[in-house]
Short mmCIF file of C-alpha atoms and ligand atoms in Angstrom, two decimals:
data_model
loop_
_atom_site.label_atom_id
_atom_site.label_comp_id
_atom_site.label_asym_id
_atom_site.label_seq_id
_atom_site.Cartn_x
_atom_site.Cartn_y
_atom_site.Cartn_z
CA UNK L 78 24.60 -25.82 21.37
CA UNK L 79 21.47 -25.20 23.01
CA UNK L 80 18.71 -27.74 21.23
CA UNK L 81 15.16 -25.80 20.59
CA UNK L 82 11.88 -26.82 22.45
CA UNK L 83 9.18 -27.31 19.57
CA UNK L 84 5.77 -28.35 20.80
CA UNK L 85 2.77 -29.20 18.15
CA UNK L 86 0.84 -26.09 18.81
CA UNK L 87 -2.36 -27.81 21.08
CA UNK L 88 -3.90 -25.69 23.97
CA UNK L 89 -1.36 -26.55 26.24
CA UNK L 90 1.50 -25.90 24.61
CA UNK L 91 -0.71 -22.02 23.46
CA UNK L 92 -1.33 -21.64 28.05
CA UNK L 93 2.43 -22.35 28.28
CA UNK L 94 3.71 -20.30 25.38
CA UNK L 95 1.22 -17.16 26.26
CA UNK L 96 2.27 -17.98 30.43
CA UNK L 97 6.62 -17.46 28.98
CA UNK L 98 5.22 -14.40 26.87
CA UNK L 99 3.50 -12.62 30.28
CA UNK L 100 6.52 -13.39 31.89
CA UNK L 101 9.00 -11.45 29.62
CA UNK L 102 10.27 -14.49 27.35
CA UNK L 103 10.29 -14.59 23.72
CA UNK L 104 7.77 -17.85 22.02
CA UNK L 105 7.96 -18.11 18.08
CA UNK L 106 4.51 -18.65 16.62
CA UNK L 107 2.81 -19.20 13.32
CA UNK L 108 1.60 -16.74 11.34
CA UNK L 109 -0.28 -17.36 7.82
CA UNK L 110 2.69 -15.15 6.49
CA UNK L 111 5.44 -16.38 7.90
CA UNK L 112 6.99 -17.28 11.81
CA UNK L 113 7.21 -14.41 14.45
CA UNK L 114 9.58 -14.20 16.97
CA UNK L 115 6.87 -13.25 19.62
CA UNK L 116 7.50 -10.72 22.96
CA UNK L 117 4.94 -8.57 25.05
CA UNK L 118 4.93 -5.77 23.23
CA UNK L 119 4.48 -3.39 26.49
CA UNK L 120 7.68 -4.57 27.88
CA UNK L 121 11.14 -2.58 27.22
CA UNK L 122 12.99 -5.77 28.46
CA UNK L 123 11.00 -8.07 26.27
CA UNK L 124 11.33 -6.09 23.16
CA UNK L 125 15.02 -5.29 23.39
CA UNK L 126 15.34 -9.05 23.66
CA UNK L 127 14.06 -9.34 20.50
CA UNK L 128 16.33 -6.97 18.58
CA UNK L 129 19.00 -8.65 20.66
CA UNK L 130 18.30 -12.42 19.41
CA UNK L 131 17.75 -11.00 15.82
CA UNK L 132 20.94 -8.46 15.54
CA UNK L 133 17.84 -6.50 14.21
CA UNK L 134 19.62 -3.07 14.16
CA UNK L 135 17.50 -1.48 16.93
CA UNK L 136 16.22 1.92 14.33
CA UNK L 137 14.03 -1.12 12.55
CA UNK L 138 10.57 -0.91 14.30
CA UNK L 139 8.45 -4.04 14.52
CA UNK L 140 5.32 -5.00 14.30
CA UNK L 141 2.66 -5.18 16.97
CA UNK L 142 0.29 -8.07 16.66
CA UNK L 143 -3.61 -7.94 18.02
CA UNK L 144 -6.33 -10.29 17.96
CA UNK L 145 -8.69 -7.79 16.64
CA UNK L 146 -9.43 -4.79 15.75
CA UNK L 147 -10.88 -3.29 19.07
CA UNK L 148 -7.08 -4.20 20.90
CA UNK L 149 -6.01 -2.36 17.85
CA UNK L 150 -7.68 0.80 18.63
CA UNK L 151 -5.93 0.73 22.24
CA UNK L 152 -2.53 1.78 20.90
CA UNK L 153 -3.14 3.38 17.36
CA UNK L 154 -5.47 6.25 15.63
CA UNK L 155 -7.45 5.00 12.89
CA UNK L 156 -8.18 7.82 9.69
CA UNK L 157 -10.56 7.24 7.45
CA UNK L 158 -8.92 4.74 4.70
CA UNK L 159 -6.88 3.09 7.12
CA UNK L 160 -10.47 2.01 8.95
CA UNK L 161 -11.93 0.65 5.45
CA UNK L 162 -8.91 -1.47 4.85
CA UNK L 163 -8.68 -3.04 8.34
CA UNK L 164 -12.56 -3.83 8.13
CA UNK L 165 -11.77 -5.48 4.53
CA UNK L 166 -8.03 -7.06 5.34
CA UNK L 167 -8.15 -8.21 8.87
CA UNK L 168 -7.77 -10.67 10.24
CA UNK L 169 -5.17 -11.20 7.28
CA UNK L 170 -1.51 -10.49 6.15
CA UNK L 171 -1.78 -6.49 5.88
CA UNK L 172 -0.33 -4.03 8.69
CA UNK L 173 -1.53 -0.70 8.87
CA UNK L 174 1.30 2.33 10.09
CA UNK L 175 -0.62 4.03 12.26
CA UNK L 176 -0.22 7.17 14.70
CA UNK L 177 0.42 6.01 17.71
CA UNK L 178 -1.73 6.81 21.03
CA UNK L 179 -0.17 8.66 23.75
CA UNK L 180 -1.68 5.88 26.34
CA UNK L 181 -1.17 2.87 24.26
CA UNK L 182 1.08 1.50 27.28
CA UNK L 183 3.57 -0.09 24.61
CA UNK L 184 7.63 -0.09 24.67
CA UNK L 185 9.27 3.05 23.13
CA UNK L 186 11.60 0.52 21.18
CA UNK L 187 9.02 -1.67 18.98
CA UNK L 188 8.32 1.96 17.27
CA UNK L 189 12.11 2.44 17.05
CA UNK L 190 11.56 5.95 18.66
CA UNK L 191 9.00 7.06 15.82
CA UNK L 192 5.82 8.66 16.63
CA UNK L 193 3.87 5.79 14.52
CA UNK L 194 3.32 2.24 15.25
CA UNK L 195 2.70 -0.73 12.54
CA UNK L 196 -0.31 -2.72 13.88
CA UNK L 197 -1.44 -6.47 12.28
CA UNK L 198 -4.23 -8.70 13.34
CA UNK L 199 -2.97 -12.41 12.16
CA UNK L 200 -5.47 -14.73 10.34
CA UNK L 201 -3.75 -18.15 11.63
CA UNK L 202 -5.63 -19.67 14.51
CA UNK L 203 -2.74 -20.46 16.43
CA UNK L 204 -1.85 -16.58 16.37
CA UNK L 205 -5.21 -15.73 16.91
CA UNK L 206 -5.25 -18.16 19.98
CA UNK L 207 -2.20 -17.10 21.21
CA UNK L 208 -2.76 -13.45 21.48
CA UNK L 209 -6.22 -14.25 23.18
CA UNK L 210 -4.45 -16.40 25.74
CA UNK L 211 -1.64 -13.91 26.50
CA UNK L 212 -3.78 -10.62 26.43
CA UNK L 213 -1.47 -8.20 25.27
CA UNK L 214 -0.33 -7.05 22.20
CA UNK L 215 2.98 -8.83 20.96
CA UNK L 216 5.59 -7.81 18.95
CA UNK L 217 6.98 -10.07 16.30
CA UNK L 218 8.88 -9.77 13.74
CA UNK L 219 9.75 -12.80 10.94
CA UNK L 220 12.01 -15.62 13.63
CA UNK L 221 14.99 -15.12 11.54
CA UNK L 222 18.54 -13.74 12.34
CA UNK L 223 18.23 -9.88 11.25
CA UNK L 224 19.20 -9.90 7.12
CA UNK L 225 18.46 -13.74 6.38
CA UNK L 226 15.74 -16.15 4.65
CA UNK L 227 12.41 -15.45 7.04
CA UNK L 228 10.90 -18.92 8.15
CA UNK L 229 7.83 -20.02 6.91
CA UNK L 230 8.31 -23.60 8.88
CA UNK L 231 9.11 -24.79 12.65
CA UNK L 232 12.36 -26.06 11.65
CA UNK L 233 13.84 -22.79 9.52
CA UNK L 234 12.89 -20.96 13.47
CA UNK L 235 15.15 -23.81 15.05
CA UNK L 236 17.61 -23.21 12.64
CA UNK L 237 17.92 -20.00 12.88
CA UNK L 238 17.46 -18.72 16.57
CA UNK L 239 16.75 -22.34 17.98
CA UNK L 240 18.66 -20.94 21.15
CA UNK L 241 17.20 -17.59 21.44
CA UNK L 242 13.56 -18.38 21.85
CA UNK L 243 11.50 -20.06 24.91
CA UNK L 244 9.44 -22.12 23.06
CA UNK L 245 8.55 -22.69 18.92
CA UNK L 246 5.03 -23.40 18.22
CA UNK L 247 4.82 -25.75 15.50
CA UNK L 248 1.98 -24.77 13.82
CA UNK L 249 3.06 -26.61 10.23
CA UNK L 250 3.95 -24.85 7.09
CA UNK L 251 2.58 -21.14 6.56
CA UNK L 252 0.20 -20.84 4.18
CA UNK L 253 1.15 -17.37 2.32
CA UNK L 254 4.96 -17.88 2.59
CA UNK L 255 5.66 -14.10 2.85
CA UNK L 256 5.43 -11.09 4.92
CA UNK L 257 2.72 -9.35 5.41
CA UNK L 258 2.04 -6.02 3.13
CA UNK L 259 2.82 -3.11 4.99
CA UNK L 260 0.71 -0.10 4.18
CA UNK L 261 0.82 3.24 5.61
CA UNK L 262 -2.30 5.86 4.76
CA UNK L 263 -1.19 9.47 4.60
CA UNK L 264 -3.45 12.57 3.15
CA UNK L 265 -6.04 9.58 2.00
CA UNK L 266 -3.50 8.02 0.22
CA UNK L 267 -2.41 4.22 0.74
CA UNK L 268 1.56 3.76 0.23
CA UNK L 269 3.06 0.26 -0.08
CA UNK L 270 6.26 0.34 2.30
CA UNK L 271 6.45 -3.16 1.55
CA UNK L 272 4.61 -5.48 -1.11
CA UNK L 273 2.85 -8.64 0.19
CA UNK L 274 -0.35 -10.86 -0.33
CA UNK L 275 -2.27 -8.19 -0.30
CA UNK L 276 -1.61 -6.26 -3.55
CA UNK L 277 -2.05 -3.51 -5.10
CA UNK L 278 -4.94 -4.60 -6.67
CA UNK L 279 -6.69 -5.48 -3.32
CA UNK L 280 -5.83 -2.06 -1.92
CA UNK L 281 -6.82 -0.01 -5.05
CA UNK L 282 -10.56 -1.37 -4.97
CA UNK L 283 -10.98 -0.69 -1.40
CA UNK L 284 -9.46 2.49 -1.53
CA UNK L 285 -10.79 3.48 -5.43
CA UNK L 286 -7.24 4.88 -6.35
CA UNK L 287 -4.23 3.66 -7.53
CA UNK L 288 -1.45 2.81 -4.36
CA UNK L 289 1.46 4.80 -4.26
CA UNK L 290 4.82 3.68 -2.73
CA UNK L 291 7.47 4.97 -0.64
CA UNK L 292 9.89 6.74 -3.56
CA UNK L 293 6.80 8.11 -5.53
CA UNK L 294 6.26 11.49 -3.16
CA UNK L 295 8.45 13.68 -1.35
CA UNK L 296 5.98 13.44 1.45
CA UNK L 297 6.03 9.69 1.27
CA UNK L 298 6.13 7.70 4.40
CA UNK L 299 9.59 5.29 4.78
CA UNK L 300 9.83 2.19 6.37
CA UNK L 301 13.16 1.88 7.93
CA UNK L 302 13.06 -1.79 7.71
CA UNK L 303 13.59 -1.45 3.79
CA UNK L 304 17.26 -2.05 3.66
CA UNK L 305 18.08 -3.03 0.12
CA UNK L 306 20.13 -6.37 0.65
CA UNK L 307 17.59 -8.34 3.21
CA UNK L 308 15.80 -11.91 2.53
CA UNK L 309 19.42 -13.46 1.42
CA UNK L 310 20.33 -16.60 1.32
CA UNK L 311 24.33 -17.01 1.53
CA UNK L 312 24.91 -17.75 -2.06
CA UNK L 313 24.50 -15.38 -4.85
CA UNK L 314 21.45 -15.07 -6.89
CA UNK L 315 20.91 -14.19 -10.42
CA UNK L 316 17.29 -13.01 -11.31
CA UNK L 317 15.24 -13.32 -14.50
CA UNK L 318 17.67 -15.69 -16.53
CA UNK L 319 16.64 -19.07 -18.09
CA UNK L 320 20.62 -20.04 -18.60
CA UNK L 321 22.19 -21.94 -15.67
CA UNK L 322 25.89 -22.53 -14.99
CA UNK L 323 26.77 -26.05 -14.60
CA UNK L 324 27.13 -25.72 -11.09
CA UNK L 325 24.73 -23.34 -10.16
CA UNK L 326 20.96 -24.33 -8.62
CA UNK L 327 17.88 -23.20 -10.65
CA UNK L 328 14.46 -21.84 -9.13
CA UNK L 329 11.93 -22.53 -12.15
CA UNK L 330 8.38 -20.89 -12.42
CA UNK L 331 5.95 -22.58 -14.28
CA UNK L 332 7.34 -24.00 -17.94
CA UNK L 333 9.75 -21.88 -17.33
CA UNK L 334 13.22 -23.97 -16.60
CA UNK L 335 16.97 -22.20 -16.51
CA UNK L 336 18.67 -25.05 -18.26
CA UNK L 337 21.99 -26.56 -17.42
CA UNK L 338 21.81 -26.25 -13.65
CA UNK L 339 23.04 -28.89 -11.09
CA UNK L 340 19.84 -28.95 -9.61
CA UNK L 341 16.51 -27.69 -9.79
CA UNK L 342 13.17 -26.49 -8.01
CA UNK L 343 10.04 -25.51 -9.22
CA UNK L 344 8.25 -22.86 -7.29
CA UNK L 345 4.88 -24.03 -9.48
CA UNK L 346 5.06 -25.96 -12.00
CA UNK L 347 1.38 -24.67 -12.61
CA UNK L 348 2.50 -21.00 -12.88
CA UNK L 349 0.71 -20.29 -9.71
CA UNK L 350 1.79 -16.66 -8.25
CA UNK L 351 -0.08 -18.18 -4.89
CA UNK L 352 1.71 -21.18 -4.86
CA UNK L 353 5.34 -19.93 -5.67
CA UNK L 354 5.07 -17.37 -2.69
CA UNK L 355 3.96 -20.54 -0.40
CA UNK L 356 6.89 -22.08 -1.94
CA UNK L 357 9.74 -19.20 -2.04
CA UNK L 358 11.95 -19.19 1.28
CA UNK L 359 11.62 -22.64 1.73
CA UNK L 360 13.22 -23.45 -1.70
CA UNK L 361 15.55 -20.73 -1.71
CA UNK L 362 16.75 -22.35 1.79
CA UNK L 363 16.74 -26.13 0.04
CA UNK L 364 18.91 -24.71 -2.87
CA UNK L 365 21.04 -22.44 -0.95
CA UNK L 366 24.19 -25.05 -0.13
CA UNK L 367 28.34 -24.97 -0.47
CA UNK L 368 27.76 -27.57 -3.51
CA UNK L 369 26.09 -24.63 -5.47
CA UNK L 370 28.24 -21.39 -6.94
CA UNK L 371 24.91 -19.97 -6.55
CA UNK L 372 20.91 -19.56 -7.50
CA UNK L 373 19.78 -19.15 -10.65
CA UNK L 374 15.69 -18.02 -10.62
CA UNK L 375 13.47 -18.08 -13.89
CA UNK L 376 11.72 -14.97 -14.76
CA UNK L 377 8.18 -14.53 -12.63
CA UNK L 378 5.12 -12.48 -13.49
CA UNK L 379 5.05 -9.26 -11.52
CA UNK L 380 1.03 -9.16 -11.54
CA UNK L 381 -0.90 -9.59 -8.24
CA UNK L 382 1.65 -11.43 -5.55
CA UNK L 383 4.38 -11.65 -8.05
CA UNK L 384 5.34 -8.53 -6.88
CA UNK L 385 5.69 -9.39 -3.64
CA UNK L 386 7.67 -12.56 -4.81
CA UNK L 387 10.47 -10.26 -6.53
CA UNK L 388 10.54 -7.68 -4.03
CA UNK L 389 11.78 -10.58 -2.02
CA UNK L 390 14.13 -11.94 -4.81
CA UNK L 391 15.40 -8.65 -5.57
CA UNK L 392 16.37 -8.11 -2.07
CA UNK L 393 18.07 -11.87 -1.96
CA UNK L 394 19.75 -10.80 -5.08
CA UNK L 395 21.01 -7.35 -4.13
CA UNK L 396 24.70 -6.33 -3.13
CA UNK L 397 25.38 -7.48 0.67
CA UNK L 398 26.60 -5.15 3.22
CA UNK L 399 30.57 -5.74 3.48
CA UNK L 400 29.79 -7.19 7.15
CA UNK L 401 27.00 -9.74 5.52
CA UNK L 402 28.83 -11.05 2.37
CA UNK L 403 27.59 -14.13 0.42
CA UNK L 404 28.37 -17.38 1.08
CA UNK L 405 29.67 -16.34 4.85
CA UNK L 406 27.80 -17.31 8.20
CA UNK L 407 24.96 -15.06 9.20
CA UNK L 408 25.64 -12.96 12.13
O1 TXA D 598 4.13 -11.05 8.01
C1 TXA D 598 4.69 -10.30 8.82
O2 TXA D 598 4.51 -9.08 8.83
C2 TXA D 598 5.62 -10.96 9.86
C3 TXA D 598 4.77 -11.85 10.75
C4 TXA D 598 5.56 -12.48 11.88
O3 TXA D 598 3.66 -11.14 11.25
N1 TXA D 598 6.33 -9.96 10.60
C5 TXA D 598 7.31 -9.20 10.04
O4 TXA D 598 7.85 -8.29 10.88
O5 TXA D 598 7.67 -9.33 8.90
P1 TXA D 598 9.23 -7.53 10.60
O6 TXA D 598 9.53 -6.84 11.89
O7 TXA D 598 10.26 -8.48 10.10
O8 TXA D 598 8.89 -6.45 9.52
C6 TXA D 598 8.38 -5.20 9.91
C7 TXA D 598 8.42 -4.23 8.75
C8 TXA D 598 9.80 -3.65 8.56
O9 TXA D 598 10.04 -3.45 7.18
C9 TXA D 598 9.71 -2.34 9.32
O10 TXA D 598 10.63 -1.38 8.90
C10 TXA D 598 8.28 -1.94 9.03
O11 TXA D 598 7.55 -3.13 9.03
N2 TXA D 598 7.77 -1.07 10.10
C11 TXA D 598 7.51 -1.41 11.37
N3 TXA D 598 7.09 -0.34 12.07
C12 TXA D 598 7.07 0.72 11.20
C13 TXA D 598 6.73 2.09 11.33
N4 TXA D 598 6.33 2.61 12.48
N5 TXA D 598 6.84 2.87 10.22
C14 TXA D 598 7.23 2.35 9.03
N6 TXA D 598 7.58 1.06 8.86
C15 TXA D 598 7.50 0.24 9.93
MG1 MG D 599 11.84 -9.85 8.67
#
């Protein structure tokens, strides 16, 4: 097998990543959320590649990444709300769904044929660097084969799609740990497609109303990427229990400890929401091994990020498409 080219992420290694990206080739970067698997973003070629290294299934649009707001404006209409919370949230782990503009010069495919396009401008300064060097906007989803544990670490992207990518910039360990929120504003009203660092909370006291999500209105915007079994390690997970079998593996929050497992990982022993998200995929990765009959994870707050974090667990948890079964290779 094909070995993957990591480089420390220093200017040169940036020039030569953003040099592949110009040229067509796919570079995974840091994010603060999690690992991209980077491609110009106004290139058909490019962005097939990407659904192509993934097995993304190609009616999951991705997300284009900017450097600021201004490159933002290029390819997407801004309403009202949408404006406020890209002046509050950016750069930072929120992506707006936007309408896309006629002459925003980007591939058909990264919007997965819809008329809207999901825009982020990335707080980590290797991102920020990156899309600065390469001048155009890239898409990127998380570097992970389509369905599995996103990578919030050089080595889970060499894992994973090691032989599918130009170049990984090692950037070190991402500081969030998961996706960004993805937010989409319709009738001056902010919907959660998919919960993230930014929470509720954050988006209520920009907006001065409560956040609806996608099931709440018959109106409401989806997000295709939503599948219910997604995040999943290969063995099976059981949520919210503080009893572990013998040999089962135990994700602990805080005091909270499922007792009797084989092994066990705390995602904070402080009971820090913060902390366990930084923490999540890398631990359900650690835990997820042929020793274990499966992953046993202590109950977790759903305030502020926590709902991100079990939006994530109840995804790893969830029933796996017949093709995708637990405790079978990823395709
Ligand atoms: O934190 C992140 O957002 C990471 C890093 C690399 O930036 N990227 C990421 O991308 O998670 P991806 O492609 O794995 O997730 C994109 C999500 C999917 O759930 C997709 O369905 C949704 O955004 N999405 C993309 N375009 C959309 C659109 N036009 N309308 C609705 N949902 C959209
Ligand atoms: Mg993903």
């Amino acid at each position: 097998m094909k070995t993957a080219n990591i480089k420390p992420a220093g200017d040169a290694a940036i020039a030569e990543a953003a040099k592949l990206l110009r040229a067509g080739r796919r570079v995974a970067f840091p994010t603060e959320t999690v690992y991209g698997l980077g491609a110009d973003a106004t290139d058909e070629q490019a962005v097939a590649g990407i659904f192509a290294a993934k097995g993304r299934p190609q009616f999951n649009p991705l997300i284009v990444h900017v450097a600021e707001l201004a490159a933002a404006r290029k390819i997407a209409d801004f309403d009202p709300l949408s404006e406020q919370l890209a002046a509050r949230f950016w750069p930072g782990p929120l992506t707006l769904v936007l309408p896309r503009r006629a002459d925003a010069g980007l591939s058909l495919l990264v919007s997965a044929g819809l008329d809207t396009v999901a825009v982020r401008v990335p707080a980590h300064p290797v991102a920020r660097a990156l899309l600065r060097k390469t001048d155009r906007p890239l898409a990127a989803p998380s570097a992970n084969p389509s369905g599995r544990i996103s990578p919030t670490c050089a080595a889970h992207v060499a894992d994973g799609l090691g032989a599918q990518v130009a170049l990984i910039l090692d950037g070190g360990n991402c500081a969030v740990g998961l996706e960004s929120t993805v937010v989409a504003v319709r009738g001056g009203q902010a919907f959660v497609l998919r919960p993230g660092a930014v929470t509720r909370e954050d988006l209520a006291a920009v907006s001065g109303q409560a956040t609806a999500t996608g099931q709440d209105a018959p109106h409401a915007p989806q997000s295709p990427g939503q599948l219910a079994s997604h995040y999943a390690p290969r063995l099976p997970v059981r949520l919210d229990t503080l009893i572990a079998h013998a040999d089962e593996a135990a994700l602990a929050f805080g005091a909270a400890l499922p007792e009797g497992a084989a092994k066990t990982l705390n995602l904070s022993p402080a009971g820090d929401l913060t902390e366990a998200a930084a923490n999540l995929f890398a631990m359900l990765r650690a835990l997820d091994r042929p020793e274990y009959s499966g992953i046993a994870v202590a109950p977790i707050s759903e305030s502020g990020i926590g709902a991100a974090i079990n939006d994530r667990l109840r995804r790893a948890a969830a029933d796996r498409p017949a093709d995708r079964p637990a405790e079978s290779e990823a395709t």
